[in-house]
Short mmCIF file of N, CA and C in Angstrom, two decimals:
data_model
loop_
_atom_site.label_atom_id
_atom_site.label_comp_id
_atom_site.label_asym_id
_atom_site.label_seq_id
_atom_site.Cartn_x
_atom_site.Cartn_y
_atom_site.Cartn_z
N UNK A 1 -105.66 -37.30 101.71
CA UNK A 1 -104.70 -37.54 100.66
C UNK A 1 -104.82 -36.46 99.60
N UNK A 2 -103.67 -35.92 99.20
CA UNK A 2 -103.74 -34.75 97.95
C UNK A 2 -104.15 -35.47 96.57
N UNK A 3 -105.11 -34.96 96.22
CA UNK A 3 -105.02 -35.03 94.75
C UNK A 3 -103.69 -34.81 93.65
N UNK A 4 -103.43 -35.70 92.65
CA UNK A 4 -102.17 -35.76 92.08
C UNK A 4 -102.70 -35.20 90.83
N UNK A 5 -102.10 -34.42 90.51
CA UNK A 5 -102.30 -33.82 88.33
C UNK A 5 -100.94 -34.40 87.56
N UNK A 6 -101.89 -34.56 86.85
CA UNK A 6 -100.90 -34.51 85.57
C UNK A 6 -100.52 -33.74 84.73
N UNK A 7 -99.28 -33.51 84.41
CA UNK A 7 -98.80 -32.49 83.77
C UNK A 7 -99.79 -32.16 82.43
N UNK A 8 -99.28 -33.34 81.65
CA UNK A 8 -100.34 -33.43 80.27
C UNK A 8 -101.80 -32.88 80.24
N UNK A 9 -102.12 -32.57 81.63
CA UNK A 9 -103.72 -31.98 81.93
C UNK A 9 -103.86 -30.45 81.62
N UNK A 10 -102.59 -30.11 81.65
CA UNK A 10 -102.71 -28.53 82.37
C UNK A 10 -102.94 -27.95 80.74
N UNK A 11 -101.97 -27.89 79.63
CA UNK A 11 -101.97 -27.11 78.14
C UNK A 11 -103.43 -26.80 78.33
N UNK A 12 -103.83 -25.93 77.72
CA UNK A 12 -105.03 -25.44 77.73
C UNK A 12 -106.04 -25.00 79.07
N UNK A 13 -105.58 -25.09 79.71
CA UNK A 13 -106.63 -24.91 81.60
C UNK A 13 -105.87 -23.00 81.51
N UNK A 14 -106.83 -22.39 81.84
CA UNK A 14 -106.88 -20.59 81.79
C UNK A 14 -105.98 -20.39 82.69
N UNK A 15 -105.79 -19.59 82.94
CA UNK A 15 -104.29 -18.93 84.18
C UNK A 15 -105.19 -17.87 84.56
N UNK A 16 -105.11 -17.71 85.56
CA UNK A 16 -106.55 -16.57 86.40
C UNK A 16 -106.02 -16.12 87.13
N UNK A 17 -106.31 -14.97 87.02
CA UNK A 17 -105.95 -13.87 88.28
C UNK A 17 -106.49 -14.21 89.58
N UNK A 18 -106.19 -14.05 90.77
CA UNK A 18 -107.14 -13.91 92.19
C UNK A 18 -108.12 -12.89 92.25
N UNK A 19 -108.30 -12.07 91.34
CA UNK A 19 -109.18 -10.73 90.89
C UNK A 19 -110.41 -11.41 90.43
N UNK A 20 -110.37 -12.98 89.42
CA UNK A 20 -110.94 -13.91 88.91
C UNK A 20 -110.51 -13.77 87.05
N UNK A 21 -109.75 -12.90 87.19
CA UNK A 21 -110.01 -12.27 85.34
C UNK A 21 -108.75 -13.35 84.82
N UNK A 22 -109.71 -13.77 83.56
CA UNK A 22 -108.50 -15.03 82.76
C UNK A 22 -107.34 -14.25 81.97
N UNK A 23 -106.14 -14.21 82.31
CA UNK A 23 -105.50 -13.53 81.87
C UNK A 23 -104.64 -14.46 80.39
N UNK A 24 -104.38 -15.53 80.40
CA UNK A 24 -103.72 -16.48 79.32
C UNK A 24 -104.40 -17.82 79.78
N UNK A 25 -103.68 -18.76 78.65
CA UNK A 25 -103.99 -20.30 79.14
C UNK A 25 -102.22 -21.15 79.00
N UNK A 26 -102.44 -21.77 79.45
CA UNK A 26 -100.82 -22.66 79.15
C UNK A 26 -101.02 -23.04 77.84
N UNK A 27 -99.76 -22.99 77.44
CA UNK A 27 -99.32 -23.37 76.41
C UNK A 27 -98.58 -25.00 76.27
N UNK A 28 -97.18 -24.85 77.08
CA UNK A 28 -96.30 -25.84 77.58
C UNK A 28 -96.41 -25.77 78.89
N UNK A 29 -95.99 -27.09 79.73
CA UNK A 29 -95.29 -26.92 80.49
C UNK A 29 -93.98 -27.42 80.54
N UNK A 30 -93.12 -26.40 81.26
CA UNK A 30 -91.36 -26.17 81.41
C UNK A 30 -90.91 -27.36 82.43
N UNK A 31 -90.50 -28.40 82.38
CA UNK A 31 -89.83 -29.44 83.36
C UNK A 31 -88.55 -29.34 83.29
N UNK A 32 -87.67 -29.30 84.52
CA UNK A 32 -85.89 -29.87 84.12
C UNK A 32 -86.23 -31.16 84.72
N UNK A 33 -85.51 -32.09 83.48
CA UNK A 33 -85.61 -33.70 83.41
C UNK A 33 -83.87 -34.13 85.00
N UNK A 34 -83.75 -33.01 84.90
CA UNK A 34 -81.79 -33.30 86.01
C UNK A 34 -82.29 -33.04 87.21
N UNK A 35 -82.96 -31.67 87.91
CA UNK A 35 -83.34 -31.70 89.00
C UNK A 35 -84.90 -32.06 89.24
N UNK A 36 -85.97 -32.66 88.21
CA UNK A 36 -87.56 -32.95 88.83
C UNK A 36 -87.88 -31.84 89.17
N UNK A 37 -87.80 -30.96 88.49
CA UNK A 37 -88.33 -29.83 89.11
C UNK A 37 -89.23 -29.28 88.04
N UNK A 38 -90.19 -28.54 88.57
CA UNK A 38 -91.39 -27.93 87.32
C UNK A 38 -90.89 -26.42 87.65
N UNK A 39 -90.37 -25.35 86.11
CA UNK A 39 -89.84 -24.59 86.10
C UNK A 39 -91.23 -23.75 85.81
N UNK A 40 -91.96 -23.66 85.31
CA UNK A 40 -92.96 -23.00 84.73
C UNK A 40 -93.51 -23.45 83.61
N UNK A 41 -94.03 -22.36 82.44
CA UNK A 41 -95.32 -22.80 81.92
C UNK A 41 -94.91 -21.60 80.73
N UNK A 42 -95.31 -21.83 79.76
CA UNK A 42 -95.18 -21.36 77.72
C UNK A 42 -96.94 -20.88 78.30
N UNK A 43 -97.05 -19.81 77.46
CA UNK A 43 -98.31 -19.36 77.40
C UNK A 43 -98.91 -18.65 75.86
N UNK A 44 -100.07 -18.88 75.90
CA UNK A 44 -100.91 -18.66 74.90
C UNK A 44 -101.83 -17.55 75.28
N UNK A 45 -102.13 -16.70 74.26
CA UNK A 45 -103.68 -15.94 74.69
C UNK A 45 -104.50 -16.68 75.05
N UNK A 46 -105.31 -16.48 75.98
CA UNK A 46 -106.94 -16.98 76.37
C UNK A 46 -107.73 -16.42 74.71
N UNK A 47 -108.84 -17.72 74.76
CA UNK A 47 -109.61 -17.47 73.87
C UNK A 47 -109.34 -18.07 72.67
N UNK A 48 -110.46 -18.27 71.96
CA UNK A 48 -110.54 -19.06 70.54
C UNK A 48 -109.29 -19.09 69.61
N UNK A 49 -109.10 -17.67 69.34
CA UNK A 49 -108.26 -16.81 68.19
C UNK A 49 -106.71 -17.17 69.40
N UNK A 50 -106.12 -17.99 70.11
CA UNK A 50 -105.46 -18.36 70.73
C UNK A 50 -103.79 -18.17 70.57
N UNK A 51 -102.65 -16.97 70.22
CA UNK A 51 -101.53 -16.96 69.67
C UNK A 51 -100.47 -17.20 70.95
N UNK A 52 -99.27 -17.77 70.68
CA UNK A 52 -98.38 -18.20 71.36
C UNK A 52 -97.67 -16.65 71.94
N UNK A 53 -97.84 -16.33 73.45
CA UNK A 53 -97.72 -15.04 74.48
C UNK A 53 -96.43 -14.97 74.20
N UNK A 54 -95.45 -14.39 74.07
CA UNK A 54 -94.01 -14.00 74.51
C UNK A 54 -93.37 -14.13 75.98
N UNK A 55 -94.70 -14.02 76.52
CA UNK A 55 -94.18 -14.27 77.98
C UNK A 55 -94.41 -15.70 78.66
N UNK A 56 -93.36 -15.63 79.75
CA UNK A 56 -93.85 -17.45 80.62
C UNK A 56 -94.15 -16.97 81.63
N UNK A 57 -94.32 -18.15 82.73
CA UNK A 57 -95.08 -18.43 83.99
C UNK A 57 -94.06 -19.18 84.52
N UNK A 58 -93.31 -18.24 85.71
CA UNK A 58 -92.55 -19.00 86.26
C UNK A 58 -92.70 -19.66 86.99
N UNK A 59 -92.68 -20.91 87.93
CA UNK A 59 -93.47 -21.46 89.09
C UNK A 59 -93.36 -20.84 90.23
N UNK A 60 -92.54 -19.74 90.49
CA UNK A 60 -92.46 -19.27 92.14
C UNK A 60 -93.23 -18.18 91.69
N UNK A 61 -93.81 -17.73 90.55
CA UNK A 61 -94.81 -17.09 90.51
C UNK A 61 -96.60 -17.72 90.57
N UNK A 62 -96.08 -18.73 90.66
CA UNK A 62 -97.72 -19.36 90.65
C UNK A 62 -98.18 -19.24 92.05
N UNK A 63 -99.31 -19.10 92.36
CA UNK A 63 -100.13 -19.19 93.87
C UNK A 63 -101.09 -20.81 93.87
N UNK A 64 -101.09 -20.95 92.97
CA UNK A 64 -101.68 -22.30 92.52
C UNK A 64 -102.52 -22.93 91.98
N UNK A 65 -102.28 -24.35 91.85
CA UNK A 65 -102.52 -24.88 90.49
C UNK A 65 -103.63 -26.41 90.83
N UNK A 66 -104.86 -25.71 90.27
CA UNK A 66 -106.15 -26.78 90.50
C UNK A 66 -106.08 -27.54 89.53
N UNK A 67 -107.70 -28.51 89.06
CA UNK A 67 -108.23 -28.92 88.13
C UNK A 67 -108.88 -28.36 87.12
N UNK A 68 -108.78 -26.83 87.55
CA UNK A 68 -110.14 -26.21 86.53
C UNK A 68 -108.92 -24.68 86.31
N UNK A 69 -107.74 -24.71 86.82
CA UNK A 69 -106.91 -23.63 86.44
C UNK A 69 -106.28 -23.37 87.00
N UNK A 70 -105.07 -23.02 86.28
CA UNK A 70 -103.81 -22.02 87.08
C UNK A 70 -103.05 -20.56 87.86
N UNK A 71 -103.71 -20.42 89.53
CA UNK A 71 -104.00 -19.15 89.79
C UNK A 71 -102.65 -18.42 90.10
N UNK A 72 -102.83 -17.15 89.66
CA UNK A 72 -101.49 -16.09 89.72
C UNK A 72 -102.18 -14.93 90.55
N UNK A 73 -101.56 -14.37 91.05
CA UNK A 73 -101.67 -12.54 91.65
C UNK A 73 -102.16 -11.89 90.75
N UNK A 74 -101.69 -11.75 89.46
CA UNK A 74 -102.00 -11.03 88.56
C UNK A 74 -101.24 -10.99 87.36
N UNK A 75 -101.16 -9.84 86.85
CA UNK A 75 -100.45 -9.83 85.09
C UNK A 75 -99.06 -9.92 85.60
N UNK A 76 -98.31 -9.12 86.20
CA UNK A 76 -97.22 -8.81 86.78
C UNK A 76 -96.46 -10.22 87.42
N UNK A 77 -97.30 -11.35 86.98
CA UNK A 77 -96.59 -13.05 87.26
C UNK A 77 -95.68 -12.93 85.93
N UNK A 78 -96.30 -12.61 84.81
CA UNK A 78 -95.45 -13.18 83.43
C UNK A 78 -94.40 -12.42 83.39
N UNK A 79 -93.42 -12.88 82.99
CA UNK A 79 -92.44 -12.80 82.55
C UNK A 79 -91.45 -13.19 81.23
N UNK A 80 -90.45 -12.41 80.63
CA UNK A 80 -89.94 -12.83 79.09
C UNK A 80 -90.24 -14.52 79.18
N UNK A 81 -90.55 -15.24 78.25
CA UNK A 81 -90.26 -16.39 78.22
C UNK A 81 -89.14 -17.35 78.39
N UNK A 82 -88.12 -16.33 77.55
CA UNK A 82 -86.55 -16.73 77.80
C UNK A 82 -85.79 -17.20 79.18
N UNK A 83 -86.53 -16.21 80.54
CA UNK A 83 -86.48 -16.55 82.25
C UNK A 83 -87.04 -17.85 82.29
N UNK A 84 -87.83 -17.89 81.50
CA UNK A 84 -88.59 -19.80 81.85
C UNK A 84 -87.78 -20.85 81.09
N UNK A 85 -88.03 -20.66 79.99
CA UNK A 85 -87.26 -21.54 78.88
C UNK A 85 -85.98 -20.89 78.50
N UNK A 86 -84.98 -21.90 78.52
CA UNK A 86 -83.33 -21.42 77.84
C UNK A 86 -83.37 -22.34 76.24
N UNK A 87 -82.78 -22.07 75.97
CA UNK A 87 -82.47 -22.81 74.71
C UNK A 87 -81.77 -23.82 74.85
N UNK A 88 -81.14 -24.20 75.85
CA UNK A 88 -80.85 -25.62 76.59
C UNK A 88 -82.19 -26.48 76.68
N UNK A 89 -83.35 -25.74 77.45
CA UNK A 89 -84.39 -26.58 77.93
C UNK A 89 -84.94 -26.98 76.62
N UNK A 90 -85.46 -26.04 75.99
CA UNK A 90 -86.50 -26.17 74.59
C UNK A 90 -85.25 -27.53 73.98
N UNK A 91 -84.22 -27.19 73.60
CA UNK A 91 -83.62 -28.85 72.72
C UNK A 91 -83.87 -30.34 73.60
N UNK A 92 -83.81 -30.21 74.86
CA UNK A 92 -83.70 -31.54 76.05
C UNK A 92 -84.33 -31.58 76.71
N UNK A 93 -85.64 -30.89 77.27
CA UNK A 93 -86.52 -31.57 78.78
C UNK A 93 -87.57 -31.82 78.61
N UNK A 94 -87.77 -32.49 77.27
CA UNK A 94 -89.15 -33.13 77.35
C UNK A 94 -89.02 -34.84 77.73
N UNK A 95 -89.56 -34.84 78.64
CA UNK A 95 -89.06 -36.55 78.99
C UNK A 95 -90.50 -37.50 79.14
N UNK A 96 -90.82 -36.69 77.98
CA UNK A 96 -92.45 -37.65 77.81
C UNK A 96 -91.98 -38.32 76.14
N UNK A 97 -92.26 -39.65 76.21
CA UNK A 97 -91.92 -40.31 75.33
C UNK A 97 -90.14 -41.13 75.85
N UNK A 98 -90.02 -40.93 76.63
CA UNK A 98 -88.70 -41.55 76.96
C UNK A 98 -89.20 -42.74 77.64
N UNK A 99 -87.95 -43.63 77.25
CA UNK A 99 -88.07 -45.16 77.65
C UNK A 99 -88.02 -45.51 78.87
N UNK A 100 -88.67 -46.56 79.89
CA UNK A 100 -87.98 -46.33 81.45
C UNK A 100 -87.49 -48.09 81.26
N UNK A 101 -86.68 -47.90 81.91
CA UNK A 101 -85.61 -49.50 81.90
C UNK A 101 -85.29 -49.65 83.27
N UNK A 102 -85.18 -50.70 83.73
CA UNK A 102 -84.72 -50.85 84.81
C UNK A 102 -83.18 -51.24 84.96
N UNK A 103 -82.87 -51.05 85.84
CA UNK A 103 -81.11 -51.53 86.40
C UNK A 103 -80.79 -52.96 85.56
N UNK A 104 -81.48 -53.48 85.52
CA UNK A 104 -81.46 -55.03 85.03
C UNK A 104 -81.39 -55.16 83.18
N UNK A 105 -82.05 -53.71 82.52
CA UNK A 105 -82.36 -53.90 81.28
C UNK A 105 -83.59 -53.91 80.84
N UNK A 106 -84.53 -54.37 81.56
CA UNK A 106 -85.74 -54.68 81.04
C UNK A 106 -86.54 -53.46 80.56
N UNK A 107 -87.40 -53.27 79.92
CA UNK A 107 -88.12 -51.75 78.99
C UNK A 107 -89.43 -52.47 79.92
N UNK A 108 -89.84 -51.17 80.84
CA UNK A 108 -91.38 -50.63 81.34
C UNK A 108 -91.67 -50.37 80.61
N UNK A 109 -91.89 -49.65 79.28
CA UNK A 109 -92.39 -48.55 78.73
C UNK A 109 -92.37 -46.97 78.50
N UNK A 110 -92.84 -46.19 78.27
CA UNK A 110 -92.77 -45.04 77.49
C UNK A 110 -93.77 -44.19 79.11
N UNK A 111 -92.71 -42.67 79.21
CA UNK A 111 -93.13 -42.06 80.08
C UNK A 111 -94.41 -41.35 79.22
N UNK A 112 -95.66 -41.21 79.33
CA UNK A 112 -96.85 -40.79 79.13
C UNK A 112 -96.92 -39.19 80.05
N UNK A 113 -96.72 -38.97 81.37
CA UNK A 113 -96.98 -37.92 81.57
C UNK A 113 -96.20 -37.56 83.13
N UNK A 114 -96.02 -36.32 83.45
CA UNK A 114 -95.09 -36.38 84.73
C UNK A 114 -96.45 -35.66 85.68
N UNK A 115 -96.21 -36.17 87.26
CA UNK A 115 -97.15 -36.14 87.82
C UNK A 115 -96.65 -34.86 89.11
N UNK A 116 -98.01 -34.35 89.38
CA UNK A 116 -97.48 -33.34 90.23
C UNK A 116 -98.17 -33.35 91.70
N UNK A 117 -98.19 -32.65 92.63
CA UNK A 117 -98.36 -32.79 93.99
C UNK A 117 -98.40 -31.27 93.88
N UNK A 118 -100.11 -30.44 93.64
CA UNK A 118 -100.08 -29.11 93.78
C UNK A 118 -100.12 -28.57 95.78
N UNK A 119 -100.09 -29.42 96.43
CA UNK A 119 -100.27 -29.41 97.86
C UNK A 119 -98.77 -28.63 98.23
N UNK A 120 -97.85 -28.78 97.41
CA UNK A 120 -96.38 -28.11 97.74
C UNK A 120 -96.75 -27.06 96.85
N UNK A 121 -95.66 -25.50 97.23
CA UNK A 121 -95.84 -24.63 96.47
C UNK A 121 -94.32 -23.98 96.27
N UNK A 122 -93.90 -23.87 95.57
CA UNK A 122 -94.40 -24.29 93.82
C UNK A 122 -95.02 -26.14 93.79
N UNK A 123 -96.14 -26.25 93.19
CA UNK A 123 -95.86 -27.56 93.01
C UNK A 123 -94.75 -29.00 93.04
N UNK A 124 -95.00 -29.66 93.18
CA UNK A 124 -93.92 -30.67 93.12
C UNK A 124 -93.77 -31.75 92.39
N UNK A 125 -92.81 -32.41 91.66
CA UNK A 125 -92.94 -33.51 90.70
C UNK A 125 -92.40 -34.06 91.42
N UNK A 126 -93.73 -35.36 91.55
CA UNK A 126 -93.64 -36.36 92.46
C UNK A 126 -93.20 -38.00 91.66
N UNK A 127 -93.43 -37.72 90.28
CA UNK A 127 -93.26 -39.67 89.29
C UNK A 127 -94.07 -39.17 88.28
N UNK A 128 -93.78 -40.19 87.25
CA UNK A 128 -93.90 -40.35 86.17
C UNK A 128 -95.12 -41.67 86.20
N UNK A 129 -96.04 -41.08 85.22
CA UNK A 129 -96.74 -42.16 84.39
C UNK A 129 -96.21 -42.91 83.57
N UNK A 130 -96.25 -44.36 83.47
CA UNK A 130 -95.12 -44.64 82.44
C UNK A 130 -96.27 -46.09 81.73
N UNK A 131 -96.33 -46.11 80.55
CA UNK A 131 -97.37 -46.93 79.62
C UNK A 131 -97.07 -48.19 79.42
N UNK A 132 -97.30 -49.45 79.45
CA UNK A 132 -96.24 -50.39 79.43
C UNK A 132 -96.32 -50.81 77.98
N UNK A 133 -95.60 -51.94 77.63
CA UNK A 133 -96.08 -52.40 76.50
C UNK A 133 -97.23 -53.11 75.99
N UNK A 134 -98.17 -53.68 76.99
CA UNK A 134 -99.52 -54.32 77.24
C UNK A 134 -100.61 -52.90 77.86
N UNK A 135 -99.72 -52.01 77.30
CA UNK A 135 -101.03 -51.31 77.59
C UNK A 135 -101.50 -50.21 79.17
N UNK A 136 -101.40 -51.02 80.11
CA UNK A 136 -101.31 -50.83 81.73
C UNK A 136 -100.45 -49.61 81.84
N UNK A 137 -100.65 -48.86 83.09
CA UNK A 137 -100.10 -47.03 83.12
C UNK A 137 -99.48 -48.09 84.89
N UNK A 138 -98.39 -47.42 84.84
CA UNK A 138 -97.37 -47.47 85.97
C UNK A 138 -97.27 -45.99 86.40
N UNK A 139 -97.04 -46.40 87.96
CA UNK A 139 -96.62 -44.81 88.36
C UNK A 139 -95.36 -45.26 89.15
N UNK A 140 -94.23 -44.21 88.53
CA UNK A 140 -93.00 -44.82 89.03
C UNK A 140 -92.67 -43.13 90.20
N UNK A 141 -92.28 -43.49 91.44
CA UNK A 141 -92.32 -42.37 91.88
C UNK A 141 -90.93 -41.75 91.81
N UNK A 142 -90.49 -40.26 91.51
CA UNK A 142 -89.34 -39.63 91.51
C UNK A 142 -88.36 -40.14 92.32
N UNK A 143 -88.12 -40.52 93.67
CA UNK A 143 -87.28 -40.56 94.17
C UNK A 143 -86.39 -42.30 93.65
N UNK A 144 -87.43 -43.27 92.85
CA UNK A 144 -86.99 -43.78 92.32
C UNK A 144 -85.92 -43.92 91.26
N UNK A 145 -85.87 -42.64 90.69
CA UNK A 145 -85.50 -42.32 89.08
C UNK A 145 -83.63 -42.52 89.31
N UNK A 146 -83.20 -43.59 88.55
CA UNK A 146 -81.79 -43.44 89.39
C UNK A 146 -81.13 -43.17 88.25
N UNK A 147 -81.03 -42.59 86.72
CA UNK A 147 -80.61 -41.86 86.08
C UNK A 147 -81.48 -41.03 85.15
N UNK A 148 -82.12 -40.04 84.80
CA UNK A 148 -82.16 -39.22 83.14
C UNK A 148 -81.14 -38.91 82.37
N UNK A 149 -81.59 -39.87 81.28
CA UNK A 149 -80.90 -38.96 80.28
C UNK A 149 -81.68 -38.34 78.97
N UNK A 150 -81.35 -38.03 77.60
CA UNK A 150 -81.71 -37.52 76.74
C UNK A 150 -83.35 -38.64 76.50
N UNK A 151 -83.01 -39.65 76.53
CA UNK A 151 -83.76 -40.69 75.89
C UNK A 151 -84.65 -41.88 76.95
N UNK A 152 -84.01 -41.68 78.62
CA UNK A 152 -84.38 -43.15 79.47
C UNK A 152 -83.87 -42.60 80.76
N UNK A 153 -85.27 -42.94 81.33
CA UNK A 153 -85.10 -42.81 83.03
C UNK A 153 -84.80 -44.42 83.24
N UNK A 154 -83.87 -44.49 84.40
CA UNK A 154 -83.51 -45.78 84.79
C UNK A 154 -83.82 -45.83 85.89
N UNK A 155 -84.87 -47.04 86.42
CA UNK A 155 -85.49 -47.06 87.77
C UNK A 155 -84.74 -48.52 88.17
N UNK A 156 -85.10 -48.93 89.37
CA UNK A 156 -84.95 -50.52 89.88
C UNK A 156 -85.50 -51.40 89.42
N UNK A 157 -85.41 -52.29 89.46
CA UNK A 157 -86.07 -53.90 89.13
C UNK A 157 -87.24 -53.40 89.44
N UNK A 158 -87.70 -54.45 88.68
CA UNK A 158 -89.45 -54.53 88.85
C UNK A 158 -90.00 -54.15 90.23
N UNK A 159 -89.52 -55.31 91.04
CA UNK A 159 -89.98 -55.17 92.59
C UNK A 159 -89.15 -54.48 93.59
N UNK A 160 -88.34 -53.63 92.64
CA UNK A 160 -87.76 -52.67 93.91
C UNK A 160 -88.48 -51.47 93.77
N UNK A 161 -89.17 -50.54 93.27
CA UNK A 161 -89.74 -49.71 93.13
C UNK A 161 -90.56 -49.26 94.33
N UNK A 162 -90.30 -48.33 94.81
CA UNK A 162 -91.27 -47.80 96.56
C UNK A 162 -92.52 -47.85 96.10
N UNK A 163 -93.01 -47.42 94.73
CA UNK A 163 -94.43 -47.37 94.65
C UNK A 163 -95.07 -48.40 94.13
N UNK A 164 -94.69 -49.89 94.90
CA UNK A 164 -94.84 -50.97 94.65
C UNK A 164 -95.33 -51.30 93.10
N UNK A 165 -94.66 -50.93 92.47
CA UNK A 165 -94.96 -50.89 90.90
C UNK A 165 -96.75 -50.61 90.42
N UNK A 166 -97.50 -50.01 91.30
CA UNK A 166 -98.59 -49.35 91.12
C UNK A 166 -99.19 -49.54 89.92
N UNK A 167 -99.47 -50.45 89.33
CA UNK A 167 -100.40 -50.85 88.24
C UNK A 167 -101.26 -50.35 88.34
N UNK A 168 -101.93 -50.26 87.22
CA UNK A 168 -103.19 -49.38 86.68
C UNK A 168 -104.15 -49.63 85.79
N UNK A 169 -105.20 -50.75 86.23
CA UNK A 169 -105.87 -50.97 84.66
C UNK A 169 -107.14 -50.93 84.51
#
């Protein structure tokens, strides 16, 4: 079985060359909330004195993405930031903190973090962590998600969910 990450894990984990040399660390990571797709990654200098890079990390530039860091070919991965992020994305694709409701109305809770499947390459966003109101972490899986919008993923009823509503406590 693949190990699953969480997005929320990665800000800060080094971006490394295959050479081994730390070239940046993440900053953001880039999600489109319309297609589930992980676009790339906002970058920071490596190191203490840490300033926000000009350049991003696109995901078909990544070679891949562990627990202990994010590996690239080399410098020649980054790119303007603007190729990663549009000014569309930066106003709308953060879909952490959005409400998940089901078809019926009812409020799951607040998406906490989007989950990935580094076993595909580029990675893959596979579901959402979602917090309930008692506390308990749900994992609702993507193919569930039957609308995004600005504010609320809308999944199925409680017990329609493929990932048998996967409680967590």
């Amino acid at each position: 079985m693949t190990a699953i990450l969480r997005a929320g894990d990665l800000p800060g984990q080094p971006v490394v060359s295959l050479a081994g040399e730390r070239l940046a660390e993440i900053k953001d990571v880039v999600y489109d909330r319309e297609s589930g797709d992980l676009l790339g990654f906002t970058l920071n200098d490596p190191g203490f004195f840490n300033g926000t890079r000009s350049e991003g990390l696109p995901m078909d530039a990544v070679h891949g993405i562990g627990d202990a860091a994010v590996m690239v070919a080399g410098p020649h991965a980054f790119v303007d930031v603007d190729l990663v992020v549009t000014a569309a994305e930066r106003r709308g694709n953060d879909v952490l903190a959005d409400r998940v409701l089901t078809e019926e109305g009812a409020d799951l809770g607040e998406v906490v973090n989007v989950l990935l499947d580094p076993s595909h390459r580029p990675p893959k966003v596979v579901g959402y962590e979602v917090e309930s109101q008692d506390g308990h972490l749900i994992t609702v899986p993507l193919e569930d998600t039957m609308a995004v919008s600005g504010e609320r993923l809308v999944v199925p009823g409680r017990g329609n969910l493929s990932g048998g509503n996967n409680a967590h406590h």
